[in-house]
Coordinates of C-alpha atoms and ligand atoms in Angstrom, one line a residue:
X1 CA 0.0 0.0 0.0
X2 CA 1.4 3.7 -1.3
X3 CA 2.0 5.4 2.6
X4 CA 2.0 9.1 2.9
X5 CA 4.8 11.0 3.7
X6 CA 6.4 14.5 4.8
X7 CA 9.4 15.1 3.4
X8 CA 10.9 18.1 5.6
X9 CA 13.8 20.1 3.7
X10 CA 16.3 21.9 6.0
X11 CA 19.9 21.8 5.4
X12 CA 19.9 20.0 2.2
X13 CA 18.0 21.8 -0.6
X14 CA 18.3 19.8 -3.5
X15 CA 17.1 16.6 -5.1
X16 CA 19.9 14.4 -6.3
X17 CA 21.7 12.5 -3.6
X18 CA 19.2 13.2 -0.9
X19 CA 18.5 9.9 0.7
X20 CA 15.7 10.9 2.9
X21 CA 14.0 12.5 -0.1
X22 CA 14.5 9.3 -2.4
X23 CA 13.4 6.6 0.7
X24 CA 9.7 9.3 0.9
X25 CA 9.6 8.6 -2.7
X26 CA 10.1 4.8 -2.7
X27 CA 7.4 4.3 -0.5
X28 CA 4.3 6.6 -1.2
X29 CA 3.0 9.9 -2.1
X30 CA 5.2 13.4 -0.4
X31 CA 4.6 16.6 1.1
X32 CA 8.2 18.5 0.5
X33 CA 8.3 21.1 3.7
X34 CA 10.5 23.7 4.4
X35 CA 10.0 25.5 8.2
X36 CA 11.8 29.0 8.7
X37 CA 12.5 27.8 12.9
X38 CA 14.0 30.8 14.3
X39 CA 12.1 30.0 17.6
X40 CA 14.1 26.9 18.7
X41 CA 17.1 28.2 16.9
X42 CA 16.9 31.9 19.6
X43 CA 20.7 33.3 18.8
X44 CA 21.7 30.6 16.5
X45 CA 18.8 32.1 14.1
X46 CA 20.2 32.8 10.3
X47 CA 21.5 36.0 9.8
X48 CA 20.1 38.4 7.9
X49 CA 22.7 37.6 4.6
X50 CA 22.0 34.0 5.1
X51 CA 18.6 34.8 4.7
X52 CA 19.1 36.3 1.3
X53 CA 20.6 33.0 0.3
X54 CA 17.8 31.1 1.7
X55 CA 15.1 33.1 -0.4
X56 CA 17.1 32.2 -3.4
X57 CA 17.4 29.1 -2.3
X58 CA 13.8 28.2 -1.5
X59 CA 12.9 29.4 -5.0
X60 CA 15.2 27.0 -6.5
X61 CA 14.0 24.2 -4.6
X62 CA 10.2 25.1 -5.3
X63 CA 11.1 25.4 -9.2
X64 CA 12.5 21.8 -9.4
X65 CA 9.4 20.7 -7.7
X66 CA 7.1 22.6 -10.1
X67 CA 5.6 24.6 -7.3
X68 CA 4.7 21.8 -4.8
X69 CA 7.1 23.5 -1.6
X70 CA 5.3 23.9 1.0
X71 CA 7.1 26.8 3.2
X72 CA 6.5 27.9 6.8
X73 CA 7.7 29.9 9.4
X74 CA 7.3 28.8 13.6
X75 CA 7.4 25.7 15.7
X76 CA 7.9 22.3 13.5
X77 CA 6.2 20.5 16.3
X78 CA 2.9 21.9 15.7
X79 CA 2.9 22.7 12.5
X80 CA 3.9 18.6 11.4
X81 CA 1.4 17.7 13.7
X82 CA -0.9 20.1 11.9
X83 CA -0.1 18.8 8.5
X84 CA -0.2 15.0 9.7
X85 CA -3.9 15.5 11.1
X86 CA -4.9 17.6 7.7
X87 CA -3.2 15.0 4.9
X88 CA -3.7 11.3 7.4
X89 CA 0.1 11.3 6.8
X90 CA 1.9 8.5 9.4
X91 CA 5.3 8.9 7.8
X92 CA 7.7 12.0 8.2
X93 CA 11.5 11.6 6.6
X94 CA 14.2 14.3 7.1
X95 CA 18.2 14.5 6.4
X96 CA 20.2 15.2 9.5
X97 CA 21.5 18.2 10.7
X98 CA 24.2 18.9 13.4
X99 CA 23.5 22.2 15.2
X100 CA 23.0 21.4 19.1
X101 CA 20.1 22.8 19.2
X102 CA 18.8 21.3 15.9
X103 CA 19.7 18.1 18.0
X104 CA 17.6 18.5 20.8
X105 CA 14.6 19.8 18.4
X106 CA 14.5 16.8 16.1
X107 CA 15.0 14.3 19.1
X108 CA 12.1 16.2 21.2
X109 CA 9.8 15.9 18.2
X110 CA 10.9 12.6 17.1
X111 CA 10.0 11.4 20.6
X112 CA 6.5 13.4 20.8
X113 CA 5.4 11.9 17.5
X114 CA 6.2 8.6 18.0
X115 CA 4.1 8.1 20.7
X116 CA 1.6 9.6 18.2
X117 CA 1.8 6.6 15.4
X118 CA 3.5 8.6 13.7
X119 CA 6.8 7.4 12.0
X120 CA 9.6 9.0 11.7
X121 CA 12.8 8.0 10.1
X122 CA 16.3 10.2 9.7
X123 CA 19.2 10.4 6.9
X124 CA 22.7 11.3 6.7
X125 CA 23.4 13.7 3.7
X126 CA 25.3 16.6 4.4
X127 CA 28.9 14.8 5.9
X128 CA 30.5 12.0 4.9
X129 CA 31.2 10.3 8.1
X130 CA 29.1 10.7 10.9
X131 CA 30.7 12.6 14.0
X132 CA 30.4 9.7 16.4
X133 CA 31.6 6.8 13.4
X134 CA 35.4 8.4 13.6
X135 CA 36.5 8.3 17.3
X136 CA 40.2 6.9 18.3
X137 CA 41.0 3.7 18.9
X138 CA 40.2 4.3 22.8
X139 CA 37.0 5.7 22.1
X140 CA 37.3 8.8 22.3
X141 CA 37.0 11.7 19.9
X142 CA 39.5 13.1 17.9
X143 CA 41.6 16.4 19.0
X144 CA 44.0 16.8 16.5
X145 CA 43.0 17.0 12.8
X146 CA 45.9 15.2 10.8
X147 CA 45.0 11.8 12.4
X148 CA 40.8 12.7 12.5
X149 CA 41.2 13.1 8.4
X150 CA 44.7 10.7 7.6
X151 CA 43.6 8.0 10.2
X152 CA 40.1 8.1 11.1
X153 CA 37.8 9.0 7.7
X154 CA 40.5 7.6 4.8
X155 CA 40.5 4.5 6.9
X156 CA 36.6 3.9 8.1
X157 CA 34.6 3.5 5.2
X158 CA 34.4 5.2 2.1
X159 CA 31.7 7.9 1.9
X160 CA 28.2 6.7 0.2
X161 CA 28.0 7.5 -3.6
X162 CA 25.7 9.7 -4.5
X163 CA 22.0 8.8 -5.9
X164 CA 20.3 10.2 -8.5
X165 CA 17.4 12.3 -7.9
X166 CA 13.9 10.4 -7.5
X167 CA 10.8 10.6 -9.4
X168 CA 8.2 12.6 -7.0
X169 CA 4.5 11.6 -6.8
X170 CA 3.2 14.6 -4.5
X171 CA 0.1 14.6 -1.9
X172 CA -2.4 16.4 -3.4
X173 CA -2.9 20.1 -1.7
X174 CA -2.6 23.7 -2.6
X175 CA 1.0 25.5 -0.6
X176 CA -0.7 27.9 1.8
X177 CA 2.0 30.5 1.9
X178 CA 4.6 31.8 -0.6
X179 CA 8.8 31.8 0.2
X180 CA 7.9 35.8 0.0
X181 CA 5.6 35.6 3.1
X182 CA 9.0 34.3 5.5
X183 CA 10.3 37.8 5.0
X184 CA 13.7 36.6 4.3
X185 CA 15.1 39.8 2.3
X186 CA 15.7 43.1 4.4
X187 CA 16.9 45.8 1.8
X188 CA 19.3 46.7 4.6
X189 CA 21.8 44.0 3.3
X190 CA 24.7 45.1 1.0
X191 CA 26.0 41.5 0.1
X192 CA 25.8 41.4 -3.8
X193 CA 24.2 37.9 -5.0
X194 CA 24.8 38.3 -8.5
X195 CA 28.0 36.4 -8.7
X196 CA 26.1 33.2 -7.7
X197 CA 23.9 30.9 -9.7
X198 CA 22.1 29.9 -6.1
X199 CA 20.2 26.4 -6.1
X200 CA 21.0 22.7 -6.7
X201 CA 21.7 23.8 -10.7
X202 CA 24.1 26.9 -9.5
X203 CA 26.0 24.5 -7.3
X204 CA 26.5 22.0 -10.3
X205 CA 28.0 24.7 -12.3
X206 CA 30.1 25.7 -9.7
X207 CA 31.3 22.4 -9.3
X208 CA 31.8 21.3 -13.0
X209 CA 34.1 25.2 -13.3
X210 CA 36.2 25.0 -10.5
X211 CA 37.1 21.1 -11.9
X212 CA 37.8 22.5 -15.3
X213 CA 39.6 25.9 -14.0
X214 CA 40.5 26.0 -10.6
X215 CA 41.5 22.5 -9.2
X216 CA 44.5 21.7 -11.2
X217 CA 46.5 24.5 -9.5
X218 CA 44.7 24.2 -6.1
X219 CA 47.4 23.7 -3.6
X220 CA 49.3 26.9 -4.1
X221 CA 46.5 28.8 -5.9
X222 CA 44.2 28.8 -2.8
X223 CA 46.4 30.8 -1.1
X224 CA 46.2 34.0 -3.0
X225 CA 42.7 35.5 -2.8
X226 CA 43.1 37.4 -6.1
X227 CA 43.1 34.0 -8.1
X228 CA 40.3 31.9 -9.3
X229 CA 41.2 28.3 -8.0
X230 CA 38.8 27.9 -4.7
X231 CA 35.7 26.2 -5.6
X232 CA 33.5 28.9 -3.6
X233 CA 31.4 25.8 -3.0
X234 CA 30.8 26.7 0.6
X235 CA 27.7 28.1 0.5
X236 CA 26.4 25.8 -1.3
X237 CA 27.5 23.2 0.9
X238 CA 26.2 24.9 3.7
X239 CA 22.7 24.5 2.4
X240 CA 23.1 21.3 1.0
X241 CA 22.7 22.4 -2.8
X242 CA 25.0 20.1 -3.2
X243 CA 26.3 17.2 -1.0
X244 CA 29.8 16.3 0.1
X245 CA 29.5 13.1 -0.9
X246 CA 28.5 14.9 -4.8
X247 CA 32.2 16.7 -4.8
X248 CA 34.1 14.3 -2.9
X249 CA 33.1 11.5 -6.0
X250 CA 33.3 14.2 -8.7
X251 CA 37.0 14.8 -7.7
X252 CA 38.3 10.9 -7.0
X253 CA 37.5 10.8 -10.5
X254 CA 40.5 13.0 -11.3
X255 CA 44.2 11.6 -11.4
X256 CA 45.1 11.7 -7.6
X257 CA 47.6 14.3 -7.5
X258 CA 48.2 16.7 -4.9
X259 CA 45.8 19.2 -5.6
X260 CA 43.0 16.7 -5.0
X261 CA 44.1 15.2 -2.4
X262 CA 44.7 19.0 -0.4
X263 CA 41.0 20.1 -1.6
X264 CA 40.0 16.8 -0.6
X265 CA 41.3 17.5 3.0
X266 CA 40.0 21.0 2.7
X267 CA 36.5 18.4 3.1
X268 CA 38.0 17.0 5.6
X269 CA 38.5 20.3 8.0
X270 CA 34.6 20.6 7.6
X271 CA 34.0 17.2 9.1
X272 CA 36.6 17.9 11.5
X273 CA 34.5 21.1 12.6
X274 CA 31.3 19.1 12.7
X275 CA 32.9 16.6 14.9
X276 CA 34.2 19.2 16.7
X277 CA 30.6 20.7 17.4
X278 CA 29.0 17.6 17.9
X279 CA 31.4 16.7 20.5
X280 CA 31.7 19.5 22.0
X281 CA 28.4 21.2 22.1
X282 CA 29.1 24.8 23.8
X283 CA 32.0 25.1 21.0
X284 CA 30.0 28.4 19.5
X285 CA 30.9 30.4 22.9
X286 CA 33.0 28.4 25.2
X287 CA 37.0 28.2 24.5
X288 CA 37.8 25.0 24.1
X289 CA 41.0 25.4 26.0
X290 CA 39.8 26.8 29.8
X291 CA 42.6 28.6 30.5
X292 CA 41.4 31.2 28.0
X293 CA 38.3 32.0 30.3
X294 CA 41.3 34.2 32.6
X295 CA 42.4 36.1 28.6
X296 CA 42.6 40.0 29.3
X297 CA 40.4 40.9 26.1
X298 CA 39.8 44.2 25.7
X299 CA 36.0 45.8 25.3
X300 CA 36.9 48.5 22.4
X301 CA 33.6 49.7 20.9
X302 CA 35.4 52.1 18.1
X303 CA 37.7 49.6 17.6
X304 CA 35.4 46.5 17.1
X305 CA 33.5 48.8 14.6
X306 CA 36.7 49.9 12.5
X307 CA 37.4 46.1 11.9
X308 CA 33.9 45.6 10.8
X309 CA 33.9 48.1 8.6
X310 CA 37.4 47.8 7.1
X311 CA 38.7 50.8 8.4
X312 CA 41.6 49.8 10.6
X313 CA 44.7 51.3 8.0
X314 CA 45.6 47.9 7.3
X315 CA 44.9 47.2 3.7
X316 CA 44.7 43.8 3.3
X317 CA 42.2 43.8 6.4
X318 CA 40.2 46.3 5.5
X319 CA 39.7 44.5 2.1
X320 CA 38.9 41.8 3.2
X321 CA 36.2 43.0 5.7
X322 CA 34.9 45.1 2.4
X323 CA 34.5 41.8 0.5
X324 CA 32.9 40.3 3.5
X325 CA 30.0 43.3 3.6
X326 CA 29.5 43.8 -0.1
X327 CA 29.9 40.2 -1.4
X328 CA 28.7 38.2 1.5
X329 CA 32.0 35.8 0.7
X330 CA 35.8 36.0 2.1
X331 CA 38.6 34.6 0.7
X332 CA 39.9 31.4 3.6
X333 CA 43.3 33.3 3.6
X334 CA 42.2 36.4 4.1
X335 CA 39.7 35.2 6.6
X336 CA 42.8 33.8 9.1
X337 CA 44.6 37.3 8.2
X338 CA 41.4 39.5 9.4
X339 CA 40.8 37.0 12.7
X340 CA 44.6 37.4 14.0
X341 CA 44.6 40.7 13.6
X342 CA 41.3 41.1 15.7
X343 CA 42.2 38.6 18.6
X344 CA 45.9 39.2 18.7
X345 CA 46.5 43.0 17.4
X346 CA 43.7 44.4 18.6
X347 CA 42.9 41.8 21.5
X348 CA 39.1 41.5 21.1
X349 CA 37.0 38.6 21.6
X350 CA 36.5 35.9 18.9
X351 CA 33.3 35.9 19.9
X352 CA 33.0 39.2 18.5
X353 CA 34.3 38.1 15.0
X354 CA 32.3 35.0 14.9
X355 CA 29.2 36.9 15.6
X356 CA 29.9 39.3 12.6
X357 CA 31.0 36.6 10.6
X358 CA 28.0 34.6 11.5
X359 CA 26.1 38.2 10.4
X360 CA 27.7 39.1 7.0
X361 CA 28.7 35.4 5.3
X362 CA 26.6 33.3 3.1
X363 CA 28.5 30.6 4.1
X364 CA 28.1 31.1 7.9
X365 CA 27.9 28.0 9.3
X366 CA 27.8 27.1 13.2
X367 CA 30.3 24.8 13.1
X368 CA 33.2 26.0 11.0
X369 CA 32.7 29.4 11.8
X370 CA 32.8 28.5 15.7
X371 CA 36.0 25.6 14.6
X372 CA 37.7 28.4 13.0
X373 CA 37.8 31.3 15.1
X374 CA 38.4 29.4 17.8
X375 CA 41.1 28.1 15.7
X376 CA 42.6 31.9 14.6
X377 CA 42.5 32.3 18.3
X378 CA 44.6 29.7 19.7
X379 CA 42.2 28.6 22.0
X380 CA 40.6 25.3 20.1
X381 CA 40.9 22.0 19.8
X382 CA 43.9 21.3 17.5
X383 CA 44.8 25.0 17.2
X384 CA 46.8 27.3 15.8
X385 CA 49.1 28.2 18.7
X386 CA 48.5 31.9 20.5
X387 CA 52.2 33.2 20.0
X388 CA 51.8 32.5 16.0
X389 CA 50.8 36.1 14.9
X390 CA 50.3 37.1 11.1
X391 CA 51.5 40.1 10.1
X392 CA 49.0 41.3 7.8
X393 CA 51.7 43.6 5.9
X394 CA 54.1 40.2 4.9
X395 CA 51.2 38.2 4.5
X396 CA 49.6 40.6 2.0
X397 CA 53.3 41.3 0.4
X398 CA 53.4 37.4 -0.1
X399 CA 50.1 36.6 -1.2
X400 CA 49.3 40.2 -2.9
X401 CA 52.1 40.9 -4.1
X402 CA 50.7 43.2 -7.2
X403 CA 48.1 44.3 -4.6
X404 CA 45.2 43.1 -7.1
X405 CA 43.1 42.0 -3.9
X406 CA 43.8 44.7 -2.0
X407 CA 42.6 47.5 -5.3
X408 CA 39.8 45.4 -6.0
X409 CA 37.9 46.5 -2.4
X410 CA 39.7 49.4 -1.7
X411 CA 39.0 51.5 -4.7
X412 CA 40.8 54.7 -3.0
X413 CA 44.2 53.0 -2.7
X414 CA 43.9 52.0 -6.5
X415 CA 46.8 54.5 -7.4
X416 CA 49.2 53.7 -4.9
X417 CA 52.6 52.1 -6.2
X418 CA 52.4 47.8 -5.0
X419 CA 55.8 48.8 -2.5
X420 CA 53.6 51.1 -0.5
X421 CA 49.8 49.2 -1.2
X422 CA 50.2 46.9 2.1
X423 CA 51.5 49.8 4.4
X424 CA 50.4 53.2 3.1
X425 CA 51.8 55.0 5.8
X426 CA 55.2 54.4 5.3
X427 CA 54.5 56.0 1.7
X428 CA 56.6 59.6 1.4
X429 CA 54.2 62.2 1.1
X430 CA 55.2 63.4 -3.0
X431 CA 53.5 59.8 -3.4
X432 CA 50.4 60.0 -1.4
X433 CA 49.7 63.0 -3.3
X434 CA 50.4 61.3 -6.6
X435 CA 48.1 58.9 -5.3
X436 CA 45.3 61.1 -4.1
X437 CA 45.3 60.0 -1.1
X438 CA 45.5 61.9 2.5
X439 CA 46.2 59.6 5.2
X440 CA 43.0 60.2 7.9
X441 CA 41.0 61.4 5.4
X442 CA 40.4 59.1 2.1
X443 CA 42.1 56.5 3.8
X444 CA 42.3 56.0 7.7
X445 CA 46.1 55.8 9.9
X446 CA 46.0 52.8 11.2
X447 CA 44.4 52.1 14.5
X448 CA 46.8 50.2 16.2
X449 CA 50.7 49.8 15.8
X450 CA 51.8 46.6 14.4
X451 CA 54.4 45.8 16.3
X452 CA 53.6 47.1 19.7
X453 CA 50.2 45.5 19.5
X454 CA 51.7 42.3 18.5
X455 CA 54.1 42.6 21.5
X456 CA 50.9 43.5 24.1
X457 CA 49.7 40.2 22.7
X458 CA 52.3 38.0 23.7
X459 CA 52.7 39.5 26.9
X460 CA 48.9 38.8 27.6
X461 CA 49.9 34.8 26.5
X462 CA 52.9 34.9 28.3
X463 CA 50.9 35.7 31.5
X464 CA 48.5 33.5 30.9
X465 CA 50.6 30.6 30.7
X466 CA 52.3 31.5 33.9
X467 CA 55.5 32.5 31.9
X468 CA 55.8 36.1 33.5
Ligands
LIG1 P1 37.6 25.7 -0.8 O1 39.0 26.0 -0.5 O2 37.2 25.5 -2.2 O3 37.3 24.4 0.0 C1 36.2 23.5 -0.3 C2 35.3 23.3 0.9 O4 36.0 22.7 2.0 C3 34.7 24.6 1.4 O5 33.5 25.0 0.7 C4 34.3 24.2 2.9 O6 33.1 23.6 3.0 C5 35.5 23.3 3.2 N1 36.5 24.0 3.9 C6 37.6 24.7 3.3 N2 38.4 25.2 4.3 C7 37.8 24.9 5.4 C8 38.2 25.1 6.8 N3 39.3 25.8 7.1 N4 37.4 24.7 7.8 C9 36.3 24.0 7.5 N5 35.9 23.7 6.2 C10 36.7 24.1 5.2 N6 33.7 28.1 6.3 C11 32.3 28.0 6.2 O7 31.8 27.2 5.3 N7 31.5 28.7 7.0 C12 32.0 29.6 7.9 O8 31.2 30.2 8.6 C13 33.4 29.7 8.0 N8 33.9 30.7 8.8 C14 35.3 30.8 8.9 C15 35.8 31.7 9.8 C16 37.2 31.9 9.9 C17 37.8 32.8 10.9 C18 38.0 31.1 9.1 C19 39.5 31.3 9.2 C20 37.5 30.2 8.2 C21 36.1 30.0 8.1 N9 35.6 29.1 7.2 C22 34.2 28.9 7.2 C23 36.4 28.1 6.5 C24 36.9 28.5 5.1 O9 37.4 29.8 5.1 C25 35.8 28.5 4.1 O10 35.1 27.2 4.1 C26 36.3 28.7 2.7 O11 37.0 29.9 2.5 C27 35.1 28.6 1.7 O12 35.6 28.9 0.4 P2 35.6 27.8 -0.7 O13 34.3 27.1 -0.8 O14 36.1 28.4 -2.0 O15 36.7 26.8 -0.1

C-alpha cells in the first residue's frame, strides 16, 4: 500500500543524492516542507545575509518541484502535527543536521510523534562520516585533525556514492504561503548575490568550473585570494545544494595528485568542525582550551566597529572586511589574516568576529565558523598556537604581491605604487599626493601599531601561561 509521507527540507536543498527525499519517494505519495524555525534556533537564528541566500534558495527548490514546496515559518512540532492530522500522513523523513540545538529539536519531536503513530525516520546527507563513526581507537574523539582526516575517515569507510534524484508523486494540496511571506530579504543587506547561480543547478555549475579551471593548480592557488582556484562551494555546501559526498566523487575521479588530495582534506577540515561541534556542544561560545576563560580581552567599541567596517589602516584587512560586507564571501586566507589581527593585534573577543562573521557570510555555518575562530585564536581543539601572529603587511606582500586584492575592495588606494599598497603609511608624502590619497581622510592611519600590538599580545599569553 502507497504510505503518505512529509518530506521536511532543511539543510539539504536539492534533489539528487538526498536519501531521505529518495526513501519518501520509494514508499508513497510526499509533502516537500520547508520551516523557517528561528524559535528553537533563539541566537543561532540565520542571519540576515544567510537569509538572502535562503530566499534564493527556497525558490530554486520550489522550481524543481514545479511549485509543490510547502514553506513555513514557527514551531515544527505543531505545524507537522498540523499537516499530519490535515493529509492522514503517518510517515515524516528528514536528512540530519548537526547544530546542538537542531539536535535537541529533532529528538524532542521525534519522541512526541512517536508516541503519536507517527513514524519518523532520519538520513545522513550533508557529511561524509558521521561525528560519532570516527572516534580513536580508545574511544574517544579526535583532538587533533591530521589523524581525525589521515587516520580516522581515509580508513573507516568510504563515503556513500551519490543517488540520482527520485521521481516525486506529491500529496495532493494547494501551498498555503509563498517563500515571500518568511520575509527573508531586508533591503538593509549590502551582500551582492549576482556572482552566484544559487540552487542545486548553481551548485553544479560551480562544481563542474572549479574542476575545469581551478583544481588543477589548487594547492598553491588557494592561497592567493586574487586568483580563481577555490571552488566557492561553501555556500552551497552549507545548504546542502549540493552534497559532500556529490564533490568528494566528482574529484576521485581526477588523477590523484596533490591538488585533489589537499581540496580533498580541505572536506575533511569541515567534518573535522562538525565533529568538533557535535562533540563538544558549547564550542560556538565556550574556548575550548579553559585557560582562555582568565584572557585580558579588551572591550573596544570604536575599535570593534573599525574592523567591521574595514577601516583599521591595514589594507589587506580592511579588504577583506569590504569583500565580506559587499559580497557576502571572504577569501579562507584572508579570513585567518582578518581574525589574528582582531584577537591578537587588537585583543578583542573571537566571539565578536564570529558573531559578525555569522552576520555578514553566506557561508556562515555554526560549526566551521565556531572551529575556526576558535582556531585563529589559539584557544581550540587542535589550534593554531597563540604566539603565531600574522603580520598582515608580509602576508599581504606574499600573497598580494601586485596588490590586485587589495585595489579590488579598496577603490581609494587603487593609485598607490604595490611597495607602499600593504603599508600606506610608510609612503613619502610626493606619493600619497600622486596617489590622491591623505592619510586620515580618504584612507584611515591605522588604529593600532603593528608591532607594539603584536608585543601586548604575547605579553597577555605569556601571562597567561604563567610564563611572566
Ligand atoms: P575551498 O578551498 O574550495 O574548500 C572546499 C570546501 O571545503 C569549502 O567549501 C568548505 O566547505 C570546506 N573548507 C575549506 N576550508 C575549510 C576550513 N578551514 N574549515 C572547514 N571547512 C573548510 N567556512 C564555512 O563554510 N563557513 C563559515 O562560517 C566559515 N567561517 C570561517 C571563519 C574563519 C575565521 C576562518 C579562518 C575560516 C572560516 N571558514 C568557514 C572556513 C573557510 O574559510 C571556508 O570554508 C572557505 O573559505 C570557503 O571557500 P571555498 O568554498 O572556496 O573553499
Amino acid at each position: 500500500m502507497r504510505k503518505k509521507s512529509i518530506f521536511w527540507f532543511r539543510q539539504d536543498l536539492r534533489l539528487s543524492d538526498n536519501p531521505g527525499l529518495e526513501h519518501a519517494c520509494s514508499i508513497g505519495d510526499v509533502l516537500p516542507l520547508y520551516i523557517l524555525d528561528d524559535i528553537n534556533a533563539k541566537e543561532h537564528a540565520m542571519g540576515q545575509v544567510s537569509k538572502l541566500w535562503l530566499h534564493h534558495s527556497l525558490n530554486a527548490l520550489k522550481q524543481s518541484l514545479s511549485g509543490n514546496l510547502h514553506v513555513f515559518s514557527g514551531n515544527p512540532l505543531e505545524i507537522l502535527q498540523e499537516l499530519c492530522k490535515q493529509h492522514q500522513i503517518t510517515d515524516i523523513y528528514w536528512n540530519r543536521t548537526y547544530e546542538p540545538w537542531q539536535i535537541k529539536r529533532d529528538t524532542q519531536i521525534k519522541e512526541l510523534l512517536t508516541t503519536q503513530n507517527i513514524q519518523i525516520q532520519s538520513f545522513n546527507a550533508s557529511l561524509l562520516w558521521e561525528p560519532w563513526d570516527i572516534k580513536k581507537s580508545d574511544g574517544t574523539p579526535y583532538k587533533v585533525f591530521t589523524p581525525f582526516y589521515r587516520k580516522g575517515c581515509l580508513n573507516a569507510q568510504p563515503p556513500r556514492q551519490p543517488i540520482t534524484a527520485p521521481k516525486l508523486n506529491y500529496i495532493e494540496s494547494q501551498p498555503k504561503h509563498q517563500i515571500d511571506d518568511l520575509k527573508l530579504l531586508n533591503p538593509k543587506v549590502l551582500a551582492d548575490h549576482s556572482a552566484w547561480v544559487i540552487g542545486e543547478n548553481g551548485a553544479q555549475k560551480r562544481l563542474g568550473d572549479f574542476l575545469h579551471h581551478g583544481i588543477e593548480a589548487y594547492k598553491k592557488g588557494r592561497d592567493f585570494p586574487a586568483m580563481q582556484n577555490v571552488s566557492m562551494l561553501s555556500p552551497h555546501l552549507h545548504f546542502g545544494e549540493i552534497s559532500p559526498n556529490q564533490i568528494w566523487e566528482a574529484v576521485s575521479h581526477l588523477e590523484e595528485d596533490n591538488n585533489v588530495d589537499h581540496f580533498k582534506s580541505e572536506l575533511g577540515w569541515r567534518e573535522f568542525s562538525y565533529s568538533l561541534l557535535y562533540h563538544n556542544p558549547t564550542l560556538p561560545h565556550q574556548n575550548l582550551q579553559s585557560k582562555f576563560d582568565r584572557f585580558s580581552w579588551i572591550e573596544d567599541p570604536k575599535l570593534l566597529s573599525a574592523w567591521q567596517t574595514g577601516h583599521t589602516g591595514v589594507p589587506m584587512v580592511d579588504a577583506g572586511m569590504r569583500q565580506l560586507l559587499t559580497t557576502g564571501y571572504m577569501h579562507n586566507r584572508v579570513r585567518m589574516i582578518v581574525g589574528s589581527y582582531l584577537v591578537k593585534n587588537l585583543m578583542l573577543d573571537w566571539r565578536h568576529g564570529e558573531k559578525w562573521f555569522w552576520e555578514h557570510l553566506f557561508d556562515a555555518d555554526l560549526a566551521n565558523n565556531s572551529a575556526s575562530w576558535q582556531w585563529v585564536a589559539g584557544c581550540g581543539a587542535d589550534a593554531a598556537p597563540y604566539f603565531r601572529i600574522f603580520n598582515p603587511i608580509t602576508q599581504g606582500q606574499k600573497f598580494d604581491p601586485q596588490g590586485e586584492y587589495i585595489r579590488t575592495y579598496l577603490p581609494e588606494l587603487s593609485q598607490l605604487p604595490n611597495q607602499y599598497i600593504h603599508s600606506p603609511w610608510e609612503a613619502p608624502p610626493d606619493v600619497l599626493s600622486k596617489a590622491s590619497i591623505t592619510l586620515g581622510e580618504q584612507y584611515p592611519n591605522p588604529i593600532v601599531e603593528l608591532k607594539s600590538s603584536r608585543q601586548r599580545a604575547l605579553d597577555a599569553f605569556a601571562k597567561l601561561s604563567g610564563r611572566s
